[in-house]
Short mmCIF file of C-alpha atoms in Angstrom, two decimals:
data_model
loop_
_atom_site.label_atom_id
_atom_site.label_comp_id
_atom_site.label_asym_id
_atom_site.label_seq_id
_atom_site.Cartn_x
_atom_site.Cartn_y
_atom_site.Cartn_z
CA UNK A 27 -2.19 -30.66 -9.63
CA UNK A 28 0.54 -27.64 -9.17
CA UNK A 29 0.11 -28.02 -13.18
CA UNK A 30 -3.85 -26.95 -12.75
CA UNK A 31 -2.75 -24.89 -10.11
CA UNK A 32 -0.73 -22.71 -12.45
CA UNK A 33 -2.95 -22.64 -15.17
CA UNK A 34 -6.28 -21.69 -13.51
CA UNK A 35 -4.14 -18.95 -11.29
CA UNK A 36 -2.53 -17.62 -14.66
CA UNK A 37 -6.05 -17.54 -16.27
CA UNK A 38 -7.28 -15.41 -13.18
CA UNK A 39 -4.57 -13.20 -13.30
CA UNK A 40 -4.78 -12.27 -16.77
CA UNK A 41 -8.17 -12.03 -17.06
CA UNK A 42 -7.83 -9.73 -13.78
CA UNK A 43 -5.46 -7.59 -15.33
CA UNK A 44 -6.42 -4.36 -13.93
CA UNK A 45 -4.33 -3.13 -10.62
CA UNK A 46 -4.48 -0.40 -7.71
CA UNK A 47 -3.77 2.82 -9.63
CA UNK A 48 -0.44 3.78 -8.50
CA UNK A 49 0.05 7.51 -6.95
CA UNK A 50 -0.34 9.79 -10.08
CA UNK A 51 2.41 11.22 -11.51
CA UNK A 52 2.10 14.50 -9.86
CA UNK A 53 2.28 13.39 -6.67
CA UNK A 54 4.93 14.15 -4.69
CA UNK A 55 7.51 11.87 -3.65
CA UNK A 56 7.66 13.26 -0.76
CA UNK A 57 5.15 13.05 2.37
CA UNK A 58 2.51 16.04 1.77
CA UNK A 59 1.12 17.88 4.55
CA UNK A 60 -2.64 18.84 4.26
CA UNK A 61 -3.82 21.40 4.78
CA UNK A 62 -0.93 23.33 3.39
CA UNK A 63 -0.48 25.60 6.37
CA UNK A 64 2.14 28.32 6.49
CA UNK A 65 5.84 27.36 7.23
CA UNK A 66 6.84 28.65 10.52
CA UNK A 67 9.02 32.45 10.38
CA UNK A 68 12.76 31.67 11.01
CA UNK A 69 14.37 35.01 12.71
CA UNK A 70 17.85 33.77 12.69
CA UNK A 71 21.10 35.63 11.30
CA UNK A 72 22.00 34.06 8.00
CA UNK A 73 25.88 32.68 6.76
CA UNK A 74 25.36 35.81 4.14
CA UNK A 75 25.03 38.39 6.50
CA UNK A 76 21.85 38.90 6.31
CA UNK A 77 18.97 38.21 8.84
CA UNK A 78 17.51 34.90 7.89
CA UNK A 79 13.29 34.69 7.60
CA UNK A 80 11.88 32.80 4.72
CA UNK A 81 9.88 35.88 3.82
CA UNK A 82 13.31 36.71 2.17
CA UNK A 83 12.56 33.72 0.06
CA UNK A 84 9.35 34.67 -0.99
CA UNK A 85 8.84 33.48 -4.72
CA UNK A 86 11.13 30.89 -4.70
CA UNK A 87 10.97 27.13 -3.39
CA UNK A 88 12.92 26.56 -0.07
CA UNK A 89 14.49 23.62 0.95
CA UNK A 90 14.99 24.16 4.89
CA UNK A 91 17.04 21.40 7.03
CA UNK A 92 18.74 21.19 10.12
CA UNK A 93 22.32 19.82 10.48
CA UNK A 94 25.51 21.15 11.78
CA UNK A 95 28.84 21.47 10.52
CA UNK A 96 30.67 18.82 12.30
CA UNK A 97 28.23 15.96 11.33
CA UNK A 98 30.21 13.37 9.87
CA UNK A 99 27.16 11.46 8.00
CA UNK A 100 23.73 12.40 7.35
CA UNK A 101 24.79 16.41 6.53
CA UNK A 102 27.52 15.72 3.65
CA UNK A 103 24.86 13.39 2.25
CA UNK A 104 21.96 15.77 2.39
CA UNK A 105 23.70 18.92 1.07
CA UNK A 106 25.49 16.98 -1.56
CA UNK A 107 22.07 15.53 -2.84
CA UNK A 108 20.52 18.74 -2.59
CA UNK A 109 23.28 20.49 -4.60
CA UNK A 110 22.89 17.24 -7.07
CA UNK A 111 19.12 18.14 -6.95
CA UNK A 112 19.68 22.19 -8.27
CA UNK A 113 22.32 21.28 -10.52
CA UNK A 114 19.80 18.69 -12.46
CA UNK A 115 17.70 21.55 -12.24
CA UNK A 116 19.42 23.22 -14.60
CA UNK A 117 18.13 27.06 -15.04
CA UNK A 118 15.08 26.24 -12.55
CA UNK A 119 17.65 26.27 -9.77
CA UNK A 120 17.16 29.61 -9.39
CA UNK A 121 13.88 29.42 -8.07
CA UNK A 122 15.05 26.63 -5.67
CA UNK A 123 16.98 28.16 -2.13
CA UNK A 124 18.33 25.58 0.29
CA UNK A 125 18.35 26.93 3.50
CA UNK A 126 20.31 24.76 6.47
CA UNK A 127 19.80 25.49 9.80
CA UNK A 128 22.57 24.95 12.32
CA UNK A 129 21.69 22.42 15.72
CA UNK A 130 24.82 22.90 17.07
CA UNK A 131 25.08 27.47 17.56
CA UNK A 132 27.84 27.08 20.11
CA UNK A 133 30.50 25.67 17.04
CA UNK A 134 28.42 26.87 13.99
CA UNK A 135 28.75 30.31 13.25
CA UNK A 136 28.14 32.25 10.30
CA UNK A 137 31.51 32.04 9.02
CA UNK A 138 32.22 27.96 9.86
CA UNK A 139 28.23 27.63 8.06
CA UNK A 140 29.59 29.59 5.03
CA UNK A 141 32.99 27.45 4.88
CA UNK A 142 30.97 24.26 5.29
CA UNK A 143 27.82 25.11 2.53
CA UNK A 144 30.04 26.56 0.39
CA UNK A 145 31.60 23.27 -0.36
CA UNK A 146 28.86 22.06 -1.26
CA UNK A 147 26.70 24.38 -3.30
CA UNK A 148 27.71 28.64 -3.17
CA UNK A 149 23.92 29.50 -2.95
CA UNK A 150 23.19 27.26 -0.12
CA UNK A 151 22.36 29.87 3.63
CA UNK A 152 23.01 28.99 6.33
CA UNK A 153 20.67 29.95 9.76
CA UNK A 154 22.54 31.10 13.16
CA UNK A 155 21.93 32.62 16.18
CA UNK A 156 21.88 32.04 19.53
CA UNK A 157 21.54 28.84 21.05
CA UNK A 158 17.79 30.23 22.51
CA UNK A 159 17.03 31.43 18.59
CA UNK A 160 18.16 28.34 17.54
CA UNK A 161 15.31 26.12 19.67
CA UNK A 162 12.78 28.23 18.82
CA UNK A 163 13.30 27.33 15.14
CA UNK A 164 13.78 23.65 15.93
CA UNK A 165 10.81 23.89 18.09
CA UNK A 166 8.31 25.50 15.30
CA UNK A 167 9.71 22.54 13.05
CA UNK A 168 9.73 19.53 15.18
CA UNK A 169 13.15 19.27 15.10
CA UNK A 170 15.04 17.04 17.90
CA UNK A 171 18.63 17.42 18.32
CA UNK A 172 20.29 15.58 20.78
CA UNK A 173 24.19 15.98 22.30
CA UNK A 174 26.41 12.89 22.19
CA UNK A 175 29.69 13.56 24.06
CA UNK A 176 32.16 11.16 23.74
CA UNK A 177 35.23 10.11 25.74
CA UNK A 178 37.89 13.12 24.85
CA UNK A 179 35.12 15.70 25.47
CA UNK A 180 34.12 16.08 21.50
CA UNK A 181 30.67 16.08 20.77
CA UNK A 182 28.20 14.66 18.24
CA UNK A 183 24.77 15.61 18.09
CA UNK A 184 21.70 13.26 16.81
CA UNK A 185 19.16 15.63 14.90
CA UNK A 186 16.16 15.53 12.98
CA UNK A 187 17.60 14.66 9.22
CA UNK A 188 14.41 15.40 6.78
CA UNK A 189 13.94 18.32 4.28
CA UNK A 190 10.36 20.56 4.41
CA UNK A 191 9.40 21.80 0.95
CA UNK A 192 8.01 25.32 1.04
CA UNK A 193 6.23 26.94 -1.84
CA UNK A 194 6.88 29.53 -3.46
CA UNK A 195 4.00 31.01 -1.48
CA UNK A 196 5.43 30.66 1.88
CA UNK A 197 3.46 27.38 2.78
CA UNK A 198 4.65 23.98 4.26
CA UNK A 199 3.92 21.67 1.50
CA UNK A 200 5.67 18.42 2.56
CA UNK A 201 8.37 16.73 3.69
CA UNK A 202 11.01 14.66 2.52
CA UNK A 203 12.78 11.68 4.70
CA UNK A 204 16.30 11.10 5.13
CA UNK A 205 17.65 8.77 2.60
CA UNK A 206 15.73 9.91 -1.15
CA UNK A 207 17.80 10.15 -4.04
CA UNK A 208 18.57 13.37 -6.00
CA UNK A 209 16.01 12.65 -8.58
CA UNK A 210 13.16 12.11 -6.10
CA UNK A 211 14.04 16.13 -4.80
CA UNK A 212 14.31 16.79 -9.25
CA UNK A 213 10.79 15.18 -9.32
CA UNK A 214 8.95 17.00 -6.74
CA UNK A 215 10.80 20.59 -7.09
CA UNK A 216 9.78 20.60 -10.53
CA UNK A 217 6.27 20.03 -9.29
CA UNK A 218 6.72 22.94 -6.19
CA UNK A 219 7.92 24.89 -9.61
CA UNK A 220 4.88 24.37 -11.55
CA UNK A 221 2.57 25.68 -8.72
CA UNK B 23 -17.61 -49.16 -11.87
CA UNK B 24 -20.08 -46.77 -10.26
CA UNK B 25 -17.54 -44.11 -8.31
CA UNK B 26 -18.28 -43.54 -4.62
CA UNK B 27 -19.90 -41.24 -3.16
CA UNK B 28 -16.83 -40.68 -1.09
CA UNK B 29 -14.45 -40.39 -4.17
CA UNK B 30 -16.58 -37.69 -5.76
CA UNK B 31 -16.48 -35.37 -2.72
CA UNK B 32 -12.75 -35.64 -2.24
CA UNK B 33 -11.93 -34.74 -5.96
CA UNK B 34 -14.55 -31.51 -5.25
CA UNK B 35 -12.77 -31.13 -2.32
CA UNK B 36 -9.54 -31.21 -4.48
CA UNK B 37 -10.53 -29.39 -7.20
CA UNK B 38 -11.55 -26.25 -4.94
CA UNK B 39 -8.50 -26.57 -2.58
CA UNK B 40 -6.39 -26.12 -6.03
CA UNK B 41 -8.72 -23.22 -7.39
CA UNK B 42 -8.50 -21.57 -3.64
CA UNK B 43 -4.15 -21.74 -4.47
CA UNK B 44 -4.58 -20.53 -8.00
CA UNK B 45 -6.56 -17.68 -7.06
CA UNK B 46 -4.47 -16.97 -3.88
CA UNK B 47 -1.04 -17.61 -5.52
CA UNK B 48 -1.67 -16.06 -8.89
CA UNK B 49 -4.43 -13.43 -9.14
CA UNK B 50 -3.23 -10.16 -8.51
CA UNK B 51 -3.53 -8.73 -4.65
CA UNK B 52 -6.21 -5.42 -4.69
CA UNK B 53 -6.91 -2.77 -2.20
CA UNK B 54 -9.11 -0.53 -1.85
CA UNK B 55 -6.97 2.22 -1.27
CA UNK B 56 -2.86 1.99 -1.00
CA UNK B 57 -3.59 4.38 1.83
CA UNK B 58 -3.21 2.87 5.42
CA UNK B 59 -4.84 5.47 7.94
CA UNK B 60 -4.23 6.43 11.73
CA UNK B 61 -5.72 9.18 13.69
CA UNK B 62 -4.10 11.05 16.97
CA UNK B 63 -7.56 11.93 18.77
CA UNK B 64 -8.11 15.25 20.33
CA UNK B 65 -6.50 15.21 24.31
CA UNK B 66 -3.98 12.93 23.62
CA UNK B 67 -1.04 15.27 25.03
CA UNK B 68 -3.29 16.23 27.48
CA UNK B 69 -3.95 12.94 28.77
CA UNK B 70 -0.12 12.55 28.37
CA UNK B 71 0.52 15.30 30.83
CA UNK B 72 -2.01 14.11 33.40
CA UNK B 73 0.38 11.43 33.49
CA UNK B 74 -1.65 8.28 31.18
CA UNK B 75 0.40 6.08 29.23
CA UNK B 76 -1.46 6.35 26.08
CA UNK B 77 -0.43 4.54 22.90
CA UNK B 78 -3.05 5.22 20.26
CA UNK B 79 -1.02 4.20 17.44
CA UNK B 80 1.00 0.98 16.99
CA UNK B 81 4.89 1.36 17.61
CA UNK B 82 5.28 -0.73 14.39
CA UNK B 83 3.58 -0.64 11.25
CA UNK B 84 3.65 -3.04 8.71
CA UNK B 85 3.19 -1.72 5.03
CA UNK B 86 3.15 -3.15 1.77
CA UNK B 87 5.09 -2.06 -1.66
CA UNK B 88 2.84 -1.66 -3.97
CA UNK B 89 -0.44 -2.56 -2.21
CA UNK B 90 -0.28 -0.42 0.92
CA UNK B 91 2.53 1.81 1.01
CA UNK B 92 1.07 4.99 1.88
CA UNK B 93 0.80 6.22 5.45
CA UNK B 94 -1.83 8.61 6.23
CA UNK B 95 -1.44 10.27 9.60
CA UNK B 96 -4.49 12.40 11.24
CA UNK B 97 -3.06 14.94 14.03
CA UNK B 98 -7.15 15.43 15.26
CA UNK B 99 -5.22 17.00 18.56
CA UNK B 100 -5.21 20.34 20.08
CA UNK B 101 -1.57 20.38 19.98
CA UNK B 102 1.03 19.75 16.86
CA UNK B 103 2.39 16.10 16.79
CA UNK B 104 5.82 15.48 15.61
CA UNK B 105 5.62 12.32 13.41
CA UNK B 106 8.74 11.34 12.46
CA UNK B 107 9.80 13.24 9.49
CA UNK B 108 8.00 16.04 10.16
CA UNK B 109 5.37 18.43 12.47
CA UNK B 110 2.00 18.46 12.05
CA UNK B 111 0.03 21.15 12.88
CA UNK B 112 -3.79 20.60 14.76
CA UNK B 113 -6.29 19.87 11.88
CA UNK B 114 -3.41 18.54 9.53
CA UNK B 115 -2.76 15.20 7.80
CA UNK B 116 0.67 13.60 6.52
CA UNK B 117 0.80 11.29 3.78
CA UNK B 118 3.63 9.45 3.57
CA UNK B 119 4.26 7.23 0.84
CA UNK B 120 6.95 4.57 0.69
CA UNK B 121 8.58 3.38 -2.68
CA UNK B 122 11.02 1.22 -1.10
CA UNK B 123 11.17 -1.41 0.96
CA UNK B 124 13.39 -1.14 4.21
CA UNK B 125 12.84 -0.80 7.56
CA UNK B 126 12.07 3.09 9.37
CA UNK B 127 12.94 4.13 12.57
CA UNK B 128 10.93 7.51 12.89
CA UNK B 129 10.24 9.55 16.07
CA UNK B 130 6.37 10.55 16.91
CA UNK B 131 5.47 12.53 20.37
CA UNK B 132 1.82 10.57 19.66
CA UNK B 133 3.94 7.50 21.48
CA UNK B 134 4.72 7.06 25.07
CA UNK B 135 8.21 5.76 23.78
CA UNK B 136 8.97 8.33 21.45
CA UNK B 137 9.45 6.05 18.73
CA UNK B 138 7.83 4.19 15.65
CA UNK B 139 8.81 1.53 13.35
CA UNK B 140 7.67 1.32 9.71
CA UNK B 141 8.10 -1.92 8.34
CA UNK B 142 7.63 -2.06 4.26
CA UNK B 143 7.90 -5.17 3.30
CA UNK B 144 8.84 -5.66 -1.02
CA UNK B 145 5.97 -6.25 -3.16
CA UNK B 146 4.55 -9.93 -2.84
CA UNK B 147 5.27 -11.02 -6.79
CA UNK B 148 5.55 -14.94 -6.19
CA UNK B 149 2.53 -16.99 -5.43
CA UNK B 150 3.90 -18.59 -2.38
CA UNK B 151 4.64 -14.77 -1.32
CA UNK B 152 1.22 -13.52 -2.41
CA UNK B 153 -0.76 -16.53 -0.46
CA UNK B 154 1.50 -15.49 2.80
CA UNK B 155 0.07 -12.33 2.35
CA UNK B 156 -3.40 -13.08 1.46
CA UNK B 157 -3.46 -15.24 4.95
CA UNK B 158 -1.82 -12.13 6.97
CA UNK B 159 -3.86 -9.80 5.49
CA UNK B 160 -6.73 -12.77 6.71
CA UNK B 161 -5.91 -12.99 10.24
CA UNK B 162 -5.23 -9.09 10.60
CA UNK B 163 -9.01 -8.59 9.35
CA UNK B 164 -10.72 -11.36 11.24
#
């Protein structure tokens, strides 16, 4: 019987070949947001010196997170697959600007940001300001940060940990979850690139 | 020897109970769309604020790799709705596909907990996996 079970199933499957067409290629690997809607102004002070807005970025694709220097987990991994992402890149990394946006202003400042980007990736900026600046860019993004403080006084704080993708055009295409490899950023930059 | 009426009916009976398994253990699973859709109606922050424990989506979802592992998220609200990864605006949709299977702990404002679980369970590739699913899928639809 499991003998007649096989075969019939086997004879149903091939002859039923066709599947659900998978996401086409040029989908994004990320989660898309639709309509693309303009990404929320930043007006924060940036670890170059300069003022921070994306407007500055015009042209180019952003990669905007939130993190803080002191994070001991999810912000080493997210900077060092981002740098892994531009350096893939190859020449197309200069149309690709990370910027990282501090949770924690009272520790971060535009100097510590600098130190801490700069280890991972020279181009990466860094957004400070004031810790009333600060919420009003979390705020426009959704962004929840929450203050641990432990025994001895230190502090951790719990954040938000995914990536928006902004076009070169200024608009909030999508966003990418904690956790996706460097090529899934390679795959859908080159995409943002494209358009 | 004339068989029995009896006889006859219980080797149709067998014969379709082992064409049921075949079909549900072997043929490949379709759907319609990989896309699994919920909507955030208009007022549900405001009925939040006027104090109503309102849970319009379910605070875990159960997807599928490689049948149903897109989530498709409809802020129809007055107000933006922070799902998990990311803000959505009034008017905007989020579609969130999953390649892997784990499970996701997200936040979303559109729950009375603040929180949301996103099962994705791996791709059902064995029959005994592929009937499991074929009865879930069942008794979710009934």
């Amino acid at each position: 019987m499991l003998l007649g079970t096989a075969s019939v199933g086997a004879g149903i499957a091939l002859a039923d070949a066709p599947r659900v067409a998978g996401p086409p290629d040029d989908l994004l690997k990320a989660g898309t947001l639709s309509p693309v809607m303009p990404a929320p102004e930043l007006r924060l002070h940036g670890s170059d010196g300069q003022p921070l807005t994306l407007e500055r970025f015009r042209g180019k694709v952003v990669l905007l997170a939130f993190g803080f220097s002191n994070c001991g987990e999810v912000c080493p991994i997210t900077l060092a697959t981002l740098a892994g992402a531009r350096r893939k890149l190859g020449a197309d990394a200069h149309d690709v600007q990370v910027v990282y946006v501090t949770v924690d202003p009272e520790r971060d400042d535009a100097a510590q940001m600098r130190k801490f980007l700069g280890s991972f990736d020279a181009t990466f900026v860094g957004g400070v300001g004031s810790r009333a600046e600060i919420e009003v860019a979390q705020k426009s993004y959704g962004i929840s940060a929450v203050k641990h403080t432990n025994a001895d006084g230190s502090y951790s704080i719990g954040h938000s940990s995914s990536i928006y993708l902004i076009d070169r055009a200024g608009g909030l295409r999508a966003v990418m979850p904690y956790g996706h490899p460097t090529d899934d950023f390679v795959h859908d930059l080159r995409i943002l690139l494209r358009s | 020897m004339k068989p029995s009426i009896l006889r006859i009916v219980s080797i149709a009976l067998v014969a379709m109970l082992v064409l049921a398994l075949g079909w549900a253990g072997f043929a490949p699973i379709h759907a319609l769309s990989r896309e699994v859709l919920f909507e955030i109606p208009r007022g549900t922050f405001a009925r939040r604020m006027a104090g109503n424990k309102v849970e319009i989506l379910p605070s875990r979802i159960v997807l599928t790799q490689g049948v149903r592992d897109v989530l498709l998220l409809r802020n129809l609200d007055d107000v933006p709705q922070v799902f998990g990864p990311s803000i959505m605006m009034s008017g905007q949709s989020l579609r969130l596909p999953f390649e892997r299977a784990a499970e996701y702990q997200f936040a979303c404002t559109a729950h009375a907990s603040g929180q949301m679980t996103i099962v994705v369970e791996p791709e059902p590739r064995w029959p005994w996996q592929k009937i499991a699913y074929r009865i879930r899928e069942w008794s979710e639809n009934r």
